[in-house]
Amino acid sequence: MGIIIPLLLITFCCIIIWRAGDGFMTASEYIGRNLSDGVRGATINAIASSMPEVFTSLFFLFVLSDAEGFSGGIGTTAGSAIFNGMVIPAVAVLAVIGMKMTKKVHVSRKVLLRDGIALIIAELIFLILISGSSLHWYHGMLLMLVYVVYIIYMFASMKKSQRAALLETEEEAEENVFESSEEPQGPFFKGLVTFDLERIFIGNNKISGMRAWSLLLFSTLSIAMVCYFLVLACEWIGADTYSVAGLGEFNGLNIPVMFVALILASAASSFPDTIISVKDAKRGQYDDAISNALGSNIFDICFALGLPLFIFTIINGPIYMPPELVDLSSELRFLLWILTIVAVVIFTTGSYFGKSKSYLLLTMYVLFVLYIVGRGSGNEIAQSIADFLVSVVKFFRIG
């Protein structure tokens, strides 16, 4: 019973994040309708679908109010990054292949290399920055600046002729994309019951800038609220014992909250990314489907941790990390860096993305989950791998 209650709460959080993620997608598509394929996925879609990671990291830090809270944020973003880089592209590709829409998916190698190399660089910068025994406001600011540079580069990569053409056809694109795809939304009350935010804010009306931004804002607030309960559920699972008002005291697993966040919080917060990538793939926008996942990882690493760290240390002062937590965070970030390099190599090998690559990525994620479970349970093999990773980081003085 001690595990069932938080698992039920996490399931509830997944449903709300999923429904709010649908509203996010509708609003972000309209707001980013003038961006080219690949750029929209790596910027507008990535930011919108990564709001759960931002709020989860924020609540981990402010609810736990210590180094363990920051470790929960690291666990969420690290686990989410691995989920985004392996599970989401694989699921998106298998979805369109399974529906017989195509046998293979062709994705621009230029887009994959652009986002993949940017992600590898961002993770290396993070590994170097967040490596000492204390964390300060300027660490968070530097991480956010890395993302700002990435965003500037992304918009600069759009050709001038392409930007001009998109602006000239703005009205036509709006009409074709958003009017032709409208379906009767049904009663407003049904939208309230099913938490269908698009039905509530847009209904059968034509989408506009005001409606899109209202939908985006409310979706953000919904995700923010539910992420608090997601953090609470993870804290309960990781605790030795916890209390629930009106129900009494229950036993948790008594494991570091980082391990819980690595699997459960990261998977729950990645729901919007999964939905957006699958829907992009169904529409044949394969560049957006993959670049959304990779762009989300860059946002998670630089902003979803950078912003909470910046705000918390400005208010409360530096965070001091005990040696064992420094080793644990360095181990996970180095592992993430290695897996990201492997994933980018898989993405860019060959001209197509088919079943074989998808199953290979899913297998890698399963092995990662088994490793985390082994670390949480004290498995000797998993511990020996962890010791090796930490020793490599220390040898190169990365951490």
Coordinates of C-alpha atoms in Angstrom, one line a residue:
M1 CA 0.0 0.0 0.0
G2 CA 2.9 2.3 0.7
I3 CA 4.0 2.2 -2.9
I4 CA 0.5 2.0 -4.5
I5 CA -0.7 5.4 -3.2
P6 CA 2.2 7.4 -4.8
L7 CA 2.0 5.3 -8.0
L8 CA -1.7 6.2 -8.3
L9 CA -0.9 9.8 -7.7
I10 CA 1.8 9.6 -10.4
T11 CA -0.7 8.0 -12.8
F12 CA -3.1 10.9 -12.2
C13 CA -0.3 13.4 -12.8
C14 CA 0.5 11.7 -16.1
I15 CA -3.2 12.0 -17.3
I16 CA -3.3 15.7 -16.4
I17 CA 0.1 16.4 -18.1
W18 CA -1.1 14.5 -21.1
R19 CA -4.3 16.5 -21.4
A20 CA -2.6 19.8 -20.7
G21 CA 0.1 18.7 -23.2
D22 CA -2.5 18.5 -25.9
G23 CA -3.5 22.1 -25.3
F24 CA 0.2 23.0 -25.3
M25 CA 0.6 21.4 -28.7
T26 CA -2.3 23.2 -30.3
A27 CA -1.2 26.6 -28.9
S28 CA 2.4 26.2 -29.7
E29 CA 1.6 25.0 -33.3
Y30 CA -0.3 28.2 -33.9
I31 CA 2.3 30.5 -32.2
G32 CA 5.2 28.8 -34.1
R33 CA 3.4 28.4 -37.5
N34 CA 5.9 30.6 -39.3
L35 CA 8.9 28.6 -38.4
S36 CA 10.6 26.1 -40.7
D37 CA 10.5 22.3 -40.1
G38 CA 13.1 21.3 -37.5
V39 CA 13.4 24.9 -36.1
R40 CA 9.8 24.8 -34.7
G41 CA 10.3 21.3 -33.3
A42 CA 13.6 22.3 -31.6
T43 CA 12.3 25.6 -30.2
I44 CA 8.6 26.2 -29.7
N45 CA 7.5 22.6 -29.4
A46 CA 10.5 21.7 -27.3
I47 CA 9.9 24.6 -24.8
A48 CA 6.2 23.9 -24.6
S49 CA 6.6 20.2 -24.0
S50 CA 9.4 20.7 -21.5
M51 CA 7.3 22.7 -19.0
P52 CA 6.8 19.7 -16.8
E53 CA 10.5 19.3 -16.3
V54 CA 10.9 23.0 -15.4
F55 CA 8.2 22.9 -12.8
T56 CA 9.2 19.4 -11.5
S57 CA 12.8 20.6 -11.0
L58 CA 11.5 23.8 -9.4
F59 CA 9.3 22.0 -6.9
F60 CA 12.0 19.4 -6.1
L61 CA 14.3 22.2 -5.2
F62 CA 11.9 24.4 -3.2
V63 CA 9.9 21.5 -1.5
L64 CA 13.0 19.6 -0.4
S65 CA 15.0 22.9 0.0
D66 CA 18.5 21.2 -0.1
A67 CA 21.0 19.3 -2.2
E68 CA 18.7 16.3 -2.3
G69 CA 16.1 18.6 -4.0
F70 CA 18.6 19.6 -6.6
S71 CA 19.5 15.9 -7.1
G72 CA 15.8 15.2 -7.7
G73 CA 15.9 17.9 -10.4
I74 CA 19.0 16.3 -11.9
G75 CA 17.3 12.9 -11.8
T76 CA 14.2 14.3 -13.6
T77 CA 16.1 16.0 -16.4
A78 CA 18.7 13.3 -16.8
G79 CA 16.0 10.6 -17.0
S80 CA 13.8 12.7 -19.2
A81 CA 16.8 13.4 -21.5
I82 CA 17.4 9.7 -22.0
F83 CA 13.7 9.0 -22.4
N84 CA 13.4 11.8 -25.0
G85 CA 16.5 10.7 -26.9
M86 CA 15.7 7.0 -27.1
V87 CA 12.0 6.2 -26.4
I88 CA 10.3 9.2 -28.1
P89 CA 12.0 8.9 -31.5
A90 CA 11.5 5.1 -31.5
V91 CA 7.8 5.3 -30.5
A92 CA 7.1 8.1 -33.1
V93 CA 8.8 6.0 -35.9
L94 CA 7.2 2.7 -34.9
A95 CA 3.8 4.5 -34.7
V96 CA 3.8 5.6 -38.3
I97 CA 5.3 2.3 -39.5
G98 CA 2.7 0.4 -37.5
M99 CA -0.1 2.4 -39.1
K100 CA 1.4 1.5 -42.5
M101 CA 1.9 5.2 -43.3
T102 CA 5.4 4.5 -44.3
K103 CA 8.0 1.7 -44.2
K104 CA 10.9 3.9 -43.3
V105 CA 11.2 7.5 -42.1
H106 CA 13.6 9.9 -43.8
V107 CA 14.9 12.6 -41.5
S108 CA 17.3 15.3 -42.6
R109 CA 20.8 14.3 -41.5
K110 CA 21.7 18.0 -41.3
V111 CA 18.9 18.5 -38.7
L112 CA 20.1 15.5 -36.7
L113 CA 23.7 16.6 -36.7
R114 CA 22.8 20.2 -35.8
D115 CA 20.7 19.2 -32.8
G116 CA 22.7 16.2 -31.8
I117 CA 26.0 18.1 -31.7
A118 CA 24.4 21.0 -29.9
L119 CA 23.0 18.5 -27.3
I120 CA 26.4 16.8 -26.8
I121 CA 28.1 20.2 -26.3
A122 CA 25.4 21.4 -23.9
E123 CA 25.7 18.2 -21.8
L124 CA 29.4 18.5 -21.6
I125 CA 29.1 22.1 -20.5
F126 CA 26.6 21.0 -17.8
L127 CA 28.9 18.2 -16.7
I128 CA 31.7 20.7 -16.2
L129 CA 29.7 23.5 -14.6
I130 CA 27.6 21.4 -12.1
S131 CA 30.6 19.5 -10.7
G132 CA 31.8 21.2 -7.5
S133 CA 30.7 20.9 -3.9
S134 CA 28.8 24.2 -4.1
L135 CA 26.3 25.6 -6.6
H136 CA 25.8 29.3 -7.1
W137 CA 23.4 31.6 -9.0
Y138 CA 25.9 32.1 -11.8
H139 CA 25.9 28.4 -12.5
G140 CA 22.2 28.7 -13.3
M141 CA 22.7 31.9 -15.3
L142 CA 25.5 30.3 -17.4
L143 CA 23.3 27.3 -18.2
M144 CA 20.4 29.6 -19.4
L145 CA 22.8 31.6 -21.5
V146 CA 23.9 28.4 -23.3
Y147 CA 20.2 27.9 -24.3
V148 CA 19.9 31.5 -25.4
V149 CA 22.9 31.0 -27.7
Y150 CA 21.3 27.8 -29.1
I151 CA 18.0 29.7 -29.8
I152 CA 19.8 32.5 -31.6
Y153 CA 21.7 30.0 -33.7
M154 CA 18.5 28.1 -34.5
F155 CA 16.7 31.2 -35.8
A156 CA 19.8 32.4 -37.6
S157 CA 20.0 29.0 -39.4
M158 CA 16.7 29.8 -41.2
K159 CA 17.5 31.3 -44.6
K160 CA 16.4 34.8 -45.2
S161 CA 14.4 33.8 -48.3
Q162 CA 12.7 31.1 -46.3
R163 CA 11.8 33.5 -43.5
A164 CA 10.4 36.0 -46.1
A165 CA 8.4 33.3 -47.8
L166 CA 6.9 32.1 -44.6
L167 CA 5.9 35.6 -43.5
E168 CA 4.3 36.3 -46.9
T169 CA 2.2 33.2 -46.7
E170 CA 1.3 33.6 -43.0
E171 CA -2.4 34.2 -43.6
E172 CA -2.7 31.4 -46.1
A173 CA -0.8 29.0 -43.9
E174 CA -3.0 29.9 -40.9
E175 CA -6.1 29.3 -42.9
N176 CA -5.0 26.0 -44.4
V177 CA -3.5 24.5 -41.3
F178 CA -5.9 25.6 -38.7
E179 CA -9.3 26.0 -40.4
S180 CA -9.2 22.9 -42.5
S181 CA -8.2 20.8 -39.5
E182 CA -11.0 22.0 -37.3
E183 CA -13.5 19.4 -36.2
P184 CA -16.7 20.0 -34.2
Q185 CA -15.7 20.2 -30.6
G186 CA -19.0 19.4 -28.9
P187 CA -20.4 20.7 -25.6
F188 CA -18.3 23.0 -23.4
F189 CA -19.3 20.9 -20.3
K190 CA -17.8 17.8 -21.9
G191 CA -14.5 19.7 -22.2
L192 CA -14.6 20.4 -18.5
V193 CA -15.3 16.8 -17.5
T194 CA -12.5 15.4 -19.8
F195 CA -10.1 18.3 -19.2
D196 CA -10.0 19.0 -23.0
L197 CA -8.5 22.4 -22.9
E198 CA -8.8 23.0 -26.7
R199 CA -12.5 22.4 -26.4
I200 CA -12.8 24.8 -23.5
F201 CA -10.7 27.7 -24.9
I202 CA -11.3 27.4 -28.6
G203 CA -14.3 25.2 -29.2
N204 CA -15.7 25.6 -32.7
N205 CA -14.2 29.1 -33.0
K206 CA -11.3 30.0 -35.3
I207 CA -8.1 30.0 -33.3
S208 CA -6.5 33.4 -32.8
G209 CA -3.5 34.8 -31.1
M210 CA -5.4 35.7 -27.9
R211 CA -7.0 32.2 -27.7
A212 CA -3.7 30.5 -28.4
W213 CA -1.8 32.4 -25.7
S214 CA -4.7 31.9 -23.2
L215 CA -4.6 28.2 -23.9
L216 CA -0.8 28.2 -23.5
L217 CA -1.0 30.0 -20.2
F218 CA -3.7 27.9 -18.7
S219 CA -1.9 24.7 -19.8
T220 CA 1.3 26.0 -18.1
L221 CA -0.5 26.6 -14.9
S222 CA -2.2 23.2 -15.0
I223 CA 1.1 21.5 -15.5
A224 CA 2.7 23.6 -12.7
M225 CA 0.0 22.5 -10.3
V226 CA 0.2 18.8 -11.0
C227 CA 4.0 18.8 -11.0
Y228 CA 3.9 19.6 -7.3
F229 CA 2.0 16.4 -6.7
L230 CA 4.4 14.5 -8.9
V231 CA 7.3 15.7 -6.7
L232 CA 5.4 14.7 -3.6
A233 CA 4.8 11.2 -4.9
C234 CA 8.5 10.7 -5.7
E235 CA 9.4 12.0 -2.3
W236 CA 7.0 9.4 -0.7
I237 CA 8.5 6.5 -2.7
G238 CA 12.0 7.5 -1.8
A239 CA 11.3 8.1 1.9
D240 CA 11.6 5.5 4.7
T241 CA 8.2 6.4 5.9
Y242 CA 5.7 9.1 4.9
S243 CA 2.3 10.3 6.2
V244 CA -0.9 11.0 4.2
A245 CA -3.5 13.2 5.8
G246 CA -6.6 11.1 6.8
L247 CA -4.9 7.8 5.8
G248 CA -2.0 7.4 8.2
E249 CA 1.6 6.4 7.9
F250 CA 3.1 4.2 5.2
N251 CA 6.5 2.8 4.3
G252 CA 8.5 3.9 1.3
L253 CA 11.4 2.3 -0.4
N254 CA 14.1 4.3 1.5
I255 CA 16.2 5.0 -1.6
P256 CA 17.7 8.3 -2.9
V257 CA 15.0 10.5 -4.5
M258 CA 17.3 10.9 -7.6
F259 CA 16.7 7.2 -8.5
V260 CA 12.9 7.6 -8.2
A261 CA 13.0 10.8 -10.3
L262 CA 15.2 9.1 -13.0
I263 CA 12.5 6.7 -14.0
L264 CA 9.1 7.8 -12.7
A265 CA 9.2 11.6 -12.7
S266 CA 11.1 11.7 -16.0
A267 CA 8.7 9.4 -17.8
A268 CA 5.7 11.3 -16.5
S269 CA 7.1 14.7 -17.4
S270 CA 8.0 13.5 -20.9
F271 CA 4.3 12.8 -21.9
P272 CA 3.9 16.1 -23.8
D273 CA 7.1 15.4 -25.8
T274 CA 5.9 12.0 -26.7
I275 CA 2.5 13.2 -27.9
I276 CA 3.9 16.1 -29.9
S277 CA 6.5 13.9 -31.6
V278 CA 4.0 11.2 -32.5
K279 CA 1.5 13.7 -34.0
D280 CA 4.3 15.4 -35.9
A281 CA 5.4 12.0 -37.4
K282 CA 1.8 11.2 -38.3
R283 CA 1.6 14.4 -40.3
G284 CA 4.9 13.5 -42.1
Q285 CA 6.9 16.2 -40.2
Y286 CA 9.7 13.8 -39.3
D287 CA 12.3 16.5 -38.8
D288 CA 10.1 18.2 -36.2
A289 CA 9.3 14.8 -34.5
I290 CA 13.0 14.1 -33.9
S291 CA 14.2 17.6 -33.3
N292 CA 11.5 18.2 -30.7
A293 CA 13.0 15.3 -28.6
L294 CA 16.6 16.5 -29.0
G295 CA 15.6 20.2 -28.6
S296 CA 13.7 19.3 -25.4
N297 CA 16.8 17.7 -24.0
I298 CA 18.8 20.9 -24.6
F299 CA 16.0 22.9 -22.9
D300 CA 15.9 20.5 -20.0
I301 CA 19.6 20.6 -19.3
C302 CA 20.1 24.3 -19.7
F303 CA 16.8 25.8 -18.6
A304 CA 14.8 23.3 -16.6
L305 CA 17.7 23.1 -14.2
G306 CA 19.3 26.4 -14.8
L307 CA 16.2 28.5 -14.0
P308 CA 15.3 26.8 -10.7
L309 CA 18.9 26.8 -9.6
F310 CA 19.2 30.5 -10.4
I311 CA 16.0 31.4 -8.5
F312 CA 16.7 29.2 -5.5
T313 CA 20.3 30.4 -5.0
I314 CA 19.4 34.1 -5.4
I315 CA 16.8 33.7 -2.6
N316 CA 18.5 31.2 -0.3
G317 CA 22.2 31.3 -1.1
P318 CA 24.5 28.6 -2.4
I319 CA 23.6 24.9 -2.4
Y320 CA 26.3 22.7 -0.8
M321 CA 26.6 19.2 -2.2
P322 CA 28.0 16.4 -0.1
P323 CA 30.8 14.3 -1.8
E324 CA 28.6 11.3 -2.3
L325 CA 25.9 13.4 -4.1
V326 CA 28.6 15.1 -6.3
D327 CA 29.8 11.6 -7.3
L328 CA 26.2 10.4 -8.0
S329 CA 25.3 13.4 -10.1
S330 CA 28.6 13.2 -12.0
E331 CA 28.1 9.5 -12.7
L332 CA 24.6 10.1 -14.1
R333 CA 25.5 13.1 -16.2
F334 CA 28.6 11.3 -17.7
L335 CA 26.4 8.2 -18.4
L336 CA 23.9 10.5 -20.1
W337 CA 26.6 12.1 -22.2
I338 CA 27.8 8.7 -23.4
L339 CA 24.3 7.5 -24.2
T340 CA 23.6 10.7 -26.1
I341 CA 26.7 10.2 -28.3
V342 CA 25.6 6.6 -29.0
A343 CA 22.1 7.8 -29.8
V344 CA 23.3 10.5 -32.2
V345 CA 25.5 8.0 -34.0
I346 CA 22.5 5.7 -34.4
F347 CA 20.4 8.7 -35.7
T348 CA 22.9 9.8 -38.3
T349 CA 24.0 6.4 -39.5
G350 CA 22.3 5.7 -42.9
S351 CA 19.7 7.8 -44.6
Y352 CA 16.6 6.3 -43.0
F353 CA 15.1 5.6 -39.5
G354 CA 13.3 2.3 -39.4
K355 CA 12.3 -0.5 -37.1
S356 CA 15.9 -1.8 -36.4
K357 CA 17.1 1.6 -35.1
S358 CA 13.9 2.0 -33.1
Y359 CA 14.2 -1.3 -31.4
L360 CA 17.9 -0.7 -30.7
L361 CA 17.1 2.6 -29.0
L362 CA 14.3 1.0 -26.9
T363 CA 16.7 -1.8 -25.8
M364 CA 19.2 0.8 -24.7
Y365 CA 16.5 2.5 -22.6
V366 CA 15.5 -0.8 -21.0
L367 CA 19.2 -1.5 -20.1
F368 CA 19.4 2.0 -18.6
V369 CA 16.3 1.3 -16.4
L370 CA 17.7 -2.0 -15.3
Y371 CA 21.0 -0.2 -14.4
I372 CA 19.1 2.4 -12.3
V373 CA 17.1 -0.3 -10.5
G374 CA 20.3 -2.1 -9.8
R375 CA 21.9 1.1 -8.4
G376 CA 18.9 1.7 -6.2
S377 CA 18.9 -1.9 -4.8
G378 CA 22.7 -2.0 -4.3
N379 CA 23.5 -4.5 -7.1
E380 CA 27.2 -5.3 -7.3
I381 CA 27.4 -5.1 -11.1
A382 CA 25.6 -1.8 -11.2
Q383 CA 27.8 -0.5 -8.5
S384 CA 31.0 -1.5 -10.3
I385 CA 29.8 0.3 -13.4
A386 CA 29.0 3.4 -11.3
D387 CA 32.5 3.3 -9.7
F388 CA 34.1 3.1 -13.2
L389 CA 32.0 6.1 -14.4
V390 CA 33.0 8.2 -11.4
S391 CA 36.7 7.2 -11.8
V392 CA 36.7 8.3 -15.4
V393 CA 35.1 11.6 -14.5
K394 CA 37.7 12.2 -11.8
F395 CA 40.6 11.1 -14.0
F396 CA 39.7 13.7 -16.6
R397 CA 38.9 16.2 -13.8
I398 CA 35.4 16.8 -15.3
G399 CA 33.8 16.5 -11.9

